[in-house]
Short mmCIF file of C-alpha atoms in Angstrom, two decimals:
data_model
loop_
_atom_site.label_atom_id
_atom_site.label_comp_id
_atom_site.label_asym_id
_atom_site.label_seq_id
_atom_site.Cartn_x
_atom_site.Cartn_y
_atom_site.Cartn_z
CA MET A 33 0.04 -0.04 -0.11
CA TYR A 34 1.13 3.49 -0.80
CA LYS A 35 0.39 6.88 0.84
CA LEU A 36 0.75 10.33 -0.82
CA ILE A 37 3.05 12.93 0.74
CA ASN A 38 2.50 16.56 0.05
CA ASN A 39 4.78 19.54 0.48
CA LEU A 40 4.08 22.77 2.42
CA MET A 41 1.99 24.10 -0.56
CA GLY A 42 -0.20 21.00 -0.58
CA GLU A 43 1.40 19.59 -3.77
CA LEU A 44 2.12 15.93 -4.11
CA SER A 45 5.99 15.57 -3.38
CA SER A 46 6.53 11.87 -2.75
CA ILE A 47 5.03 8.53 -2.30
CA HIS A 48 5.19 6.52 0.92
CA ARG A 49 5.38 2.80 0.41
CA ILE A 50 4.21 1.45 3.78
CA SER A 51 5.30 -2.06 3.46
CA ASP A 52 9.08 -1.15 3.76
CA ASP A 53 8.64 2.50 5.00
CA ALA A 54 10.24 3.83 1.85
CA PHE A 55 9.83 7.18 0.17
CA ILE A 56 9.57 7.26 -3.50
CA PRO A 57 10.15 10.34 -5.61
CA LEU A 58 8.07 11.38 -8.61
CA ASP A 59 10.74 10.44 -11.22
CA PRO A 60 9.90 8.28 -14.17
CA GLY A 61 13.38 7.06 -14.11
CA ASN A 62 13.10 5.65 -10.44
CA THR A 63 12.06 1.84 -10.76
CA ASP A 64 9.97 2.11 -7.62
CA TYR A 65 7.94 4.94 -9.06
CA GLN A 66 7.51 2.82 -12.12
CA GLU A 67 6.19 -0.04 -10.08
CA TYR A 68 3.83 2.63 -8.47
CA LEU A 69 2.49 3.86 -11.62
CA ALA A 70 1.99 0.25 -12.82
CA TRP A 71 -0.02 -0.48 -9.37
CA LEU A 72 -2.07 2.52 -10.22
CA ALA A 73 -2.84 1.34 -13.60
CA GLU A 74 -4.16 -1.91 -12.22
CA GLY A 75 -6.96 0.31 -10.54
CA ASN A 76 -5.61 0.61 -7.01
CA GLU A 77 -5.74 3.77 -5.04
CA PRO A 78 -3.15 5.04 -2.53
CA LEU A 79 -4.12 6.55 0.91
CA PRO A 80 -4.59 10.33 0.67
CA ALA A 81 -2.05 12.75 2.01
CA ASP A 82 -2.43 14.16 5.40
CA ASP A 83 -4.03 17.56 5.73
CA MET B 277 49.07 7.36 -32.51
CA ALA B 278 48.05 3.82 -31.50
CA LEU B 279 50.08 2.16 -28.66
CA THR B 280 50.88 -1.28 -29.79
CA ASP B 281 54.43 -2.23 -28.57
CA ILE B 282 56.01 -1.84 -25.19
CA ASP B 283 59.27 -3.54 -24.34
CA GLY B 284 58.64 -5.87 -27.21
CA VAL B 285 55.43 -7.21 -25.79
CA ARG B 286 52.52 -6.45 -28.18
CA LEU B 287 49.38 -5.01 -26.51
CA ALA B 288 45.95 -4.18 -27.47
CA ASP B 289 45.38 -0.57 -28.18
CA ASN B 290 43.02 -0.02 -25.32
CA ALA B 291 45.09 -1.98 -22.83
CA PHE B 292 45.83 1.19 -21.11
CA THR B 293 42.49 3.16 -21.61
CA LEU B 294 41.24 4.74 -18.42
CA GLY B 295 37.66 3.70 -17.84
CA LYS B 296 37.62 1.15 -20.26
CA ASN B 297 35.66 -1.17 -18.16
CA LEU B 298 31.90 -0.64 -18.61
CA ILE B 299 31.24 -2.95 -15.50
CA ILE B 300 30.97 -1.04 -12.25
CA ASN B 301 32.48 -2.80 -9.19
CA GLY B 302 33.81 -5.62 -11.30
CA ALA B 303 36.41 -6.58 -8.54
CA MET B 304 33.51 -6.76 -5.98
CA GLN B 305 35.38 -4.35 -3.65
CA VAL B 306 32.28 -2.10 -2.65
CA ALA B 307 29.41 -3.61 -0.53
CA GLN B 308 27.54 -0.69 1.05
CA ARG B 309 24.44 -2.70 1.81
CA GLY B 310 26.31 -5.24 3.73
CA THR B 311 28.33 -8.61 3.23
CA SER B 312 25.55 -11.10 3.45
CA SER B 313 21.95 -11.26 2.44
CA THR B 314 19.12 -13.61 1.09
CA ALA B 315 17.63 -10.88 -1.04
CA SER B 316 16.60 -11.66 -4.68
CA THR B 317 17.89 -8.21 -5.71
CA TYR B 318 20.78 -5.87 -4.72
CA GLY B 319 21.87 -6.98 -1.28
CA THR B 320 25.67 -7.01 -0.85
CA VAL B 321 28.15 -6.15 -3.71
CA ASP B 322 27.19 -2.98 -5.24
CA ARG B 323 25.83 -2.92 -8.71
CA PHE B 324 25.55 -6.74 -8.89
CA ARG B 325 21.93 -8.21 -8.63
CA PRO B 326 21.55 -11.71 -7.70
CA SER B 327 17.99 -13.05 -8.86
CA TYR B 328 16.56 -16.23 -7.81
CA ALA B 329 12.96 -18.07 -7.88
CA SER B 330 12.07 -21.43 -6.27
CA GLY B 331 14.34 -22.02 -3.31
CA THR B 332 16.80 -19.66 -1.57
CA VAL B 333 20.06 -18.21 -2.28
CA THR B 334 22.41 -16.35 0.00
CA GLN B 335 24.59 -13.80 -1.81
CA THR B 336 27.94 -12.77 0.23
CA GLN B 337 30.97 -10.64 -0.39
CA GLN B 338 33.94 -13.01 0.18
CA SER B 339 37.60 -12.28 0.74
CA LEU B 340 40.06 -13.94 -1.68
CA THR B 341 43.20 -15.04 -0.14
CA SER B 342 44.92 -17.19 -2.84
CA GLY B 343 44.62 -18.51 -6.20
CA ASP B 344 45.03 -17.27 -9.64
CA PRO B 345 42.63 -14.42 -9.59
CA TYR B 346 44.29 -13.36 -6.33
CA ASP B 347 47.64 -13.16 -8.15
CA GLU B 348 45.96 -10.82 -10.61
CA GLY B 349 45.22 -8.47 -7.79
CA PHE B 350 41.61 -9.37 -6.87
CA ARG B 351 40.74 -9.43 -3.16
CA TYR B 352 37.10 -10.06 -3.28
CA PHE B 353 34.54 -11.95 -5.08
CA LEU B 354 30.65 -12.32 -5.03
CA ARG B 355 29.41 -15.85 -3.97
CA THR B 356 25.73 -17.08 -4.31
CA THR B 357 25.04 -20.22 -2.19
CA ASN B 358 22.06 -22.36 -2.95
CA THR B 359 20.82 -22.25 0.66
CA THR B 360 17.64 -24.22 -0.17
CA ALA B 361 17.11 -26.13 -3.24
CA GLY B 362 14.21 -25.41 -5.61
CA SER B 363 10.92 -27.17 -5.16
CA ASP B 364 9.71 -26.65 -8.80
CA ASP B 365 12.26 -27.67 -11.27
CA ALA B 366 10.80 -25.86 -14.24
CA ALA B 367 10.52 -22.61 -12.32
CA GLU B 368 14.13 -22.53 -10.85
CA GLN B 369 16.02 -19.43 -11.59
CA ARG B 370 19.71 -18.51 -10.45
CA GLU B 371 21.18 -15.56 -11.99
CA ILE B 372 23.60 -12.61 -11.04
CA ARG B 373 23.08 -9.59 -13.05
CA GLN B 374 24.51 -6.19 -13.76
CA TYR B 375 22.46 -3.61 -15.56
CA ILE B 376 24.63 -1.10 -17.61
CA GLU B 377 23.32 2.36 -18.07
CA ALA B 378 22.39 3.13 -21.57
CA GLN B 379 24.40 6.27 -21.92
CA ASN B 380 27.59 4.68 -20.67
CA LEU B 381 27.13 2.25 -23.51
CA ALA B 382 25.94 4.52 -26.04
CA SER B 383 29.08 6.67 -25.75
CA SER B 384 31.54 3.81 -25.12
CA GLY B 385 32.92 3.76 -28.61
CA TRP B 386 31.38 0.30 -29.37
CA ASN B 387 29.62 0.44 -32.69
CA TYR B 388 27.08 -1.95 -31.48
CA THR B 389 24.98 -2.11 -34.59
CA SER B 390 27.83 -3.23 -36.73
CA SER B 391 28.55 -7.03 -36.96
CA THR B 392 32.27 -6.40 -37.40
CA SER B 393 32.54 -4.21 -34.09
CA TYR B 394 32.98 -6.14 -30.88
CA CYS B 395 32.88 -5.63 -27.07
CA THR B 396 34.52 -8.22 -24.97
CA LEU B 397 33.38 -9.65 -21.70
CA SER B 398 36.01 -11.38 -19.33
CA PHE B 399 35.70 -12.57 -15.77
CA TRP B 400 36.71 -15.17 -13.29
CA ALA B 401 34.33 -17.79 -12.25
CA ARG B 402 34.26 -20.95 -9.94
CA SER B 403 31.60 -23.23 -8.92
CA SER B 404 31.30 -26.18 -6.69
CA VAL B 405 29.28 -27.95 -9.49
CA GLY B 406 31.25 -28.49 -12.58
CA GLY B 407 29.48 -28.28 -15.73
CA THR B 408 28.35 -25.76 -18.67
CA TYR B 409 27.12 -22.35 -17.68
CA TYR B 410 26.00 -19.36 -19.68
CA VAL B 411 26.08 -15.67 -19.77
CA LEU B 412 23.15 -13.86 -21.42
CA ASN B 413 23.81 -10.20 -22.73
CA ARG B 414 20.43 -8.55 -23.34
CA SER B 415 19.81 -5.10 -24.98
CA ILE B 416 16.73 -3.34 -23.61
CA ASP B 417 15.76 -0.46 -25.89
CA GLY B 418 13.72 -0.84 -29.11
CA THR B 419 13.08 -4.49 -29.67
CA SER B 420 14.92 -6.32 -26.89
CA GLN B 421 17.75 -8.46 -28.41
CA GLY B 422 19.52 -11.30 -26.58
CA TYR B 423 22.98 -13.12 -27.20
CA THR B 424 24.12 -16.13 -24.96
CA PHE B 425 27.44 -17.69 -24.84
CA SER B 426 28.44 -20.82 -22.66
CA PHE B 427 31.54 -21.50 -20.57
CA GLU B 428 32.90 -24.45 -18.91
CA LEU B 429 33.72 -24.90 -15.36
CA THR B 430 35.62 -27.58 -13.51
CA ALA B 431 34.23 -28.11 -9.99
CA ASP B 432 36.07 -25.83 -7.28
CA THR B 433 38.36 -24.34 -9.85
CA TRP B 434 38.74 -20.67 -10.80
CA THR B 435 38.50 -20.27 -14.45
CA LYS B 436 39.13 -17.13 -16.65
CA VAL B 437 36.45 -16.57 -19.05
CA THR B 438 36.84 -14.37 -22.05
CA HIS B 439 34.19 -13.83 -25.00
CA ALA B 440 34.10 -11.30 -27.78
CA ILE B 441 30.50 -10.07 -28.61
CA PRO B 442 29.83 -8.72 -32.17
CA GLY B 443 27.29 -5.94 -32.81
CA ASN B 444 24.04 -6.43 -34.55
CA SER B 445 21.97 -4.14 -36.68
CA ASN B 446 18.83 -4.89 -34.39
CA ILE B 447 20.43 -3.51 -31.25
CA THR B 448 19.24 -0.09 -29.88
CA VAL B 449 20.76 1.70 -27.20
CA ASP B 450 19.32 5.08 -26.22
CA ASN B 451 21.57 7.94 -24.94
CA ASP B 452 19.77 8.14 -21.60
CA ASN B 453 19.85 6.90 -17.91
CA GLY B 454 17.83 3.76 -18.35
CA ILE B 455 19.12 0.13 -18.90
CA GLY B 456 21.35 -0.21 -22.00
CA PHE B 457 22.50 -3.69 -21.37
CA GLN B 458 21.88 -6.43 -18.91
CA ILE B 459 24.98 -8.80 -18.40
CA ARG B 460 23.43 -11.98 -16.79
CA PHE B 461 25.50 -14.95 -15.34
CA LEU B 462 23.07 -17.96 -15.68
CA THR B 463 24.03 -20.31 -12.94
CA ASP B 464 20.82 -22.65 -13.46
CA LEU B 465 17.46 -22.13 -15.06
CA GLY B 466 14.53 -24.50 -15.15
CA THR B 467 12.85 -25.21 -18.37
CA ASN B 468 10.41 -22.48 -18.21
CA TYR B 469 13.24 -20.25 -19.18
CA THR B 470 15.39 -22.42 -21.34
CA ASP B 471 15.09 -23.97 -24.84
CA SER B 472 16.74 -27.08 -26.06
CA GLY B 473 16.98 -25.45 -29.46
CA HIS B 474 18.33 -22.20 -28.31
CA THR B 475 21.20 -21.02 -30.58
CA LEU B 476 24.31 -19.71 -28.92
CA ASN B 477 26.77 -17.02 -30.12
CA THR B 478 24.21 -15.16 -32.02
CA TRP B 479 21.72 -12.17 -31.59
CA ALA B 480 18.05 -12.96 -31.66
CA ALA B 481 15.00 -11.20 -30.37
CA PHE B 482 14.99 -11.78 -26.56
CA SER B 483 12.67 -14.46 -25.44
CA ASP B 484 12.24 -14.87 -21.72
CA SER B 485 11.38 -18.70 -22.16
CA SER B 486 14.65 -19.20 -24.19
CA ARG B 487 17.48 -17.42 -22.30
CA CYS B 488 19.90 -20.40 -22.88
CA PRO B 489 19.90 -24.06 -23.72
CA ASP B 490 18.72 -26.63 -21.20
CA PHE B 491 21.15 -26.99 -18.24
CA SER B 492 22.83 -30.31 -17.99
CA HIS B 493 23.72 -29.86 -14.26
CA ASP B 494 21.37 -29.08 -11.32
CA TRP B 495 22.95 -26.32 -9.33
CA ALA B 496 19.64 -25.15 -8.25
CA GLY B 497 18.83 -28.59 -6.80
CA THR B 498 22.04 -29.07 -4.97
CA THR B 499 21.91 -27.69 -1.47
CA ASP B 500 24.80 -25.64 -0.58
CA ALA B 501 26.08 -25.35 -4.12
CA THR B 502 28.22 -22.23 -4.65
CA PHE B 503 28.98 -20.04 -7.72
CA ASP B 504 31.82 -17.30 -7.42
CA VAL B 505 32.63 -14.54 -9.78
CA THR B 506 34.98 -11.67 -9.62
CA GLY B 507 37.02 -9.57 -12.17
CA VAL B 508 34.16 -8.79 -14.40
CA GLN B 509 35.13 -6.39 -17.32
CA LEU B 510 33.19 -5.45 -20.47
CA GLU B 511 35.33 -3.46 -22.79
CA VAL B 512 35.26 -2.15 -26.44
CA GLY B 513 37.24 -4.36 -28.82
CA SER B 514 37.63 -7.92 -29.68
CA VAL B 515 40.59 -8.72 -27.32
CA ALA B 516 40.33 -9.00 -23.54
CA THR B 517 42.85 -6.73 -22.07
CA PRO B 518 44.10 -6.88 -18.41
CA PHE B 519 41.41 -5.82 -15.90
CA GLU B 520 41.34 -2.14 -15.00
CA HIS B 521 41.90 -2.12 -11.33
CA ARG B 522 40.43 1.02 -9.70
CA SER B 523 41.01 2.28 -6.32
CA TYR B 524 38.24 1.78 -3.71
CA GLY B 525 37.53 5.41 -3.74
CA ASP B 526 37.16 5.57 -7.39
CA GLU B 527 34.81 2.42 -7.53
CA LEU B 528 32.64 3.68 -4.46
CA ALA B 529 32.14 6.92 -6.24
CA ARG B 530 30.88 5.17 -9.32
CA CYS B 531 28.53 2.97 -7.12
CA GLN B 532 27.11 6.01 -5.46
CA ARG B 533 25.45 7.18 -8.61
CA TYR B 534 22.99 4.11 -8.04
CA PHE B 535 23.09 3.74 -4.27
CA GLN B 536 24.27 5.83 -1.21
CA VAL B 537 24.14 5.16 2.63
CA CYS B 538 24.49 7.94 5.09
CA ILE B 539 25.90 6.88 8.61
CA ARG B 540 26.34 9.53 11.13
CA ASN B 541 26.85 9.79 14.86
CA GLU B 542 25.65 12.61 17.07
CA GLU B 543 24.62 16.06 15.45
CA PHE B 544 24.87 15.96 11.78
CA VAL B 545 22.95 18.77 10.35
CA THR B 546 21.05 21.87 11.56
CA ALA B 547 17.08 22.07 10.89
CA CYS B 548 14.67 24.87 11.03
CA VAL B 549 11.58 24.65 13.28
CA THR B 550 8.39 25.33 11.48
CA SER B 551 5.79 24.83 14.33
CA SER B 552 5.72 23.54 17.88
CA SER B 553 5.58 20.04 16.55
CA GLY B 554 7.32 20.35 13.34
CA ALA B 555 10.74 20.99 11.72
CA ASN B 556 12.64 20.62 8.35
CA THR B 557 16.11 20.36 6.93
CA GLY B 558 17.66 19.38 3.82
CA LEU B 559 20.13 16.62 3.18
CA ALA B 560 22.44 16.29 0.19
CA PHE B 561 23.88 13.17 -1.60
CA VAL B 562 27.56 12.93 -1.99
CA ASN B 563 27.20 12.55 -5.69
CA GLU B 564 24.62 13.27 -8.19
CA MET B 565 22.38 10.11 -8.42
CA ARG B 566 21.40 8.48 -11.62
CA ALA B 567 17.73 9.32 -10.98
CA ALA B 568 15.82 10.73 -8.01
CA PRO B 569 16.24 7.70 -5.56
CA THR B 570 13.92 6.07 -3.27
CA ILE B 571 14.70 6.93 0.38
CA THR B 572 14.52 4.84 3.48
CA LEU B 573 15.06 6.54 6.94
CA ALA B 574 16.49 5.41 10.28
CA THR B 575 13.75 4.91 12.80
CA ALA B 576 12.61 7.99 14.57
CA GLY B 577 13.66 7.63 18.30
CA SER B 578 16.41 7.84 20.77
CA SER B 579 17.66 4.18 20.85
CA ALA B 580 20.85 2.99 19.36
CA GLY B 581 20.56 3.48 15.56
CA ASN B 582 17.85 5.93 15.72
CA VAL B 583 17.51 9.60 14.58
CA ALA B 584 15.76 12.43 16.18
CA PHE B 585 15.42 16.20 15.94
CA LEU B 586 16.60 17.67 19.22
CA THR B 587 15.25 20.38 21.43
CA THR B 588 16.56 23.84 20.85
CA GLY B 589 18.72 23.25 23.94
CA GLY B 590 20.33 20.08 22.33
CA GLY B 591 18.38 17.52 24.50
CA THR B 592 16.19 14.65 23.46
CA PRO B 593 12.50 15.76 22.96
CA SER B 594 9.77 14.50 25.33
CA THR B 595 7.81 13.20 22.31
CA ILE B 596 9.77 12.21 19.27
CA GLY B 597 7.24 12.06 16.18
CA SER B 598 7.70 10.81 12.72
CA HIS B 599 9.96 11.52 9.95
CA GLU B 600 9.44 11.75 6.03
CA ALA B 601 11.51 12.46 2.87
CA LEU B 602 9.98 14.44 0.40
CA SER B 603 10.88 16.78 -2.56
CA ILE B 604 13.48 14.10 -3.55
CA THR B 605 15.78 15.08 -6.39
CA THR B 606 19.04 13.53 -7.80
CA TYR B 607 20.98 15.93 -5.52
CA GLY B 608 19.10 15.46 -2.13
CA PHE B 609 15.78 15.63 -0.36
CA ARG B 610 13.87 17.53 2.53
CA PHE B 611 13.89 15.71 5.69
CA LYS B 612 10.73 16.47 7.58
CA ALA B 613 9.75 15.95 11.33
CA SER B 614 6.23 16.15 12.47
CA GLY B 615 4.44 15.08 15.73
CA TYR B 616 7.09 16.16 18.06
CA SER B 617 6.90 17.63 21.56
CA ALA B 618 10.31 19.58 22.10
CA SER B 619 11.25 22.21 24.45
CA GLY B 620 12.01 25.56 22.61
CA TRP B 621 10.30 24.60 19.39
CA THR B 622 8.82 27.78 18.14
CA SER B 623 8.54 28.66 14.47
CA GLY B 624 11.91 30.08 12.97
CA ALA B 625 14.07 28.46 15.82
CA ALA B 626 17.04 26.33 14.83
CA THR B 627 17.68 22.79 16.18
CA ASN B 628 19.94 20.00 15.43
CA VAL B 629 19.29 16.54 14.25
CA TYR B 630 21.10 13.69 16.04
CA GLY B 631 22.14 10.18 15.30
CA TYR B 632 22.25 7.81 18.18
CA SER B 633 25.20 5.57 18.39
CA THR B 634 26.09 5.68 14.69
CA ALA B 635 22.75 5.68 12.86
CA THR B 636 21.99 4.83 9.20
CA VAL B 637 20.29 8.12 8.81
CA TYR B 638 19.10 7.12 5.30
CA THR B 639 19.69 4.97 2.25
CA ALA B 640 19.17 6.25 -1.28
CA SER B 641 18.61 3.80 -4.08
CA ALA B 642 18.61 4.92 -7.77
CA GLU B 643 19.44 1.37 -9.17
CA LEU B 644 18.44 0.10 -12.60
#
């Protein structure tokens, strides 16, 4: 499962992969981000960012 | 002018070329993640990725203390040990891989689309199980191509393997930071991945079910079987030249483009308090990384190995909240604390961040 992380302006800034407590950047060259995008494409939804 | 003769000994023109080895950490010197792991991915020796399925494999960085590769200056090797034999023969997979960044290959000087232009792979290998082994070279961009060659090992004997690989008009290598080539040492594969009719020493469209011919040995079915490799070099040209030995520091810097670990003790950076419960600071990588990396952080706390933002007076907070990494780039990231209760924390105040008893503050992975 993933959770969205926003920056101070409320913009999406990284993805928290809860299973191993890793923080994934929004970079198409990052293999973990590629896996996240594939996970999204399967119809999954991440947990929303904290307010 | 080409250099071909020194003291009467003829040498290949690129024998002394700095940076000729396209393999990073080919002497297995750098192991930032540790020296033993059961992960079916990067776990010990940097840049080398063991991959297995059905059964379990332990990967270790081992010291080399004697033998022919030792005499050539190698002091480490990567060992994979077949800890648990596979339960599904057809699905067994035992490989060691290195993924070469595309732009490094594109700009190497190898005319990879020409069948008369070569690159040469050389390495030392040893296995507790004698027999025929394979190396699969796979291009990724465009229509993926595969080229597999075999090599023979006598049990428990170091063997130097060299093989010249020609180019092919079907190979595509983009000039970018993705995977250009996969170099895959095939220790054993089940029949899901092999083909009795597979043709060696020729390029063909890659097929995952035809990585190589069927194996005649059963390394994956042999408990505690070992496969060792070191001295891996991929260079432009049709001749294997002496290994390009690099210093530990040089090799570490190359590895840090793909993986970095930050280990610190006591105060290591100053942070800005943003509220009564939150603070921020920036952490920079020692080298620019291949891509923005995935970050893992030390546990927030005050036990050995933990990290905490301190009170403005330099003490341990009464409540240590949670930490996040965000705004991650190839150069660094923002390290954020929230949920704290800490003396002196008012917006705009400065405080320090502390590693307790040598903490792994973060790891950053931009591996291919």
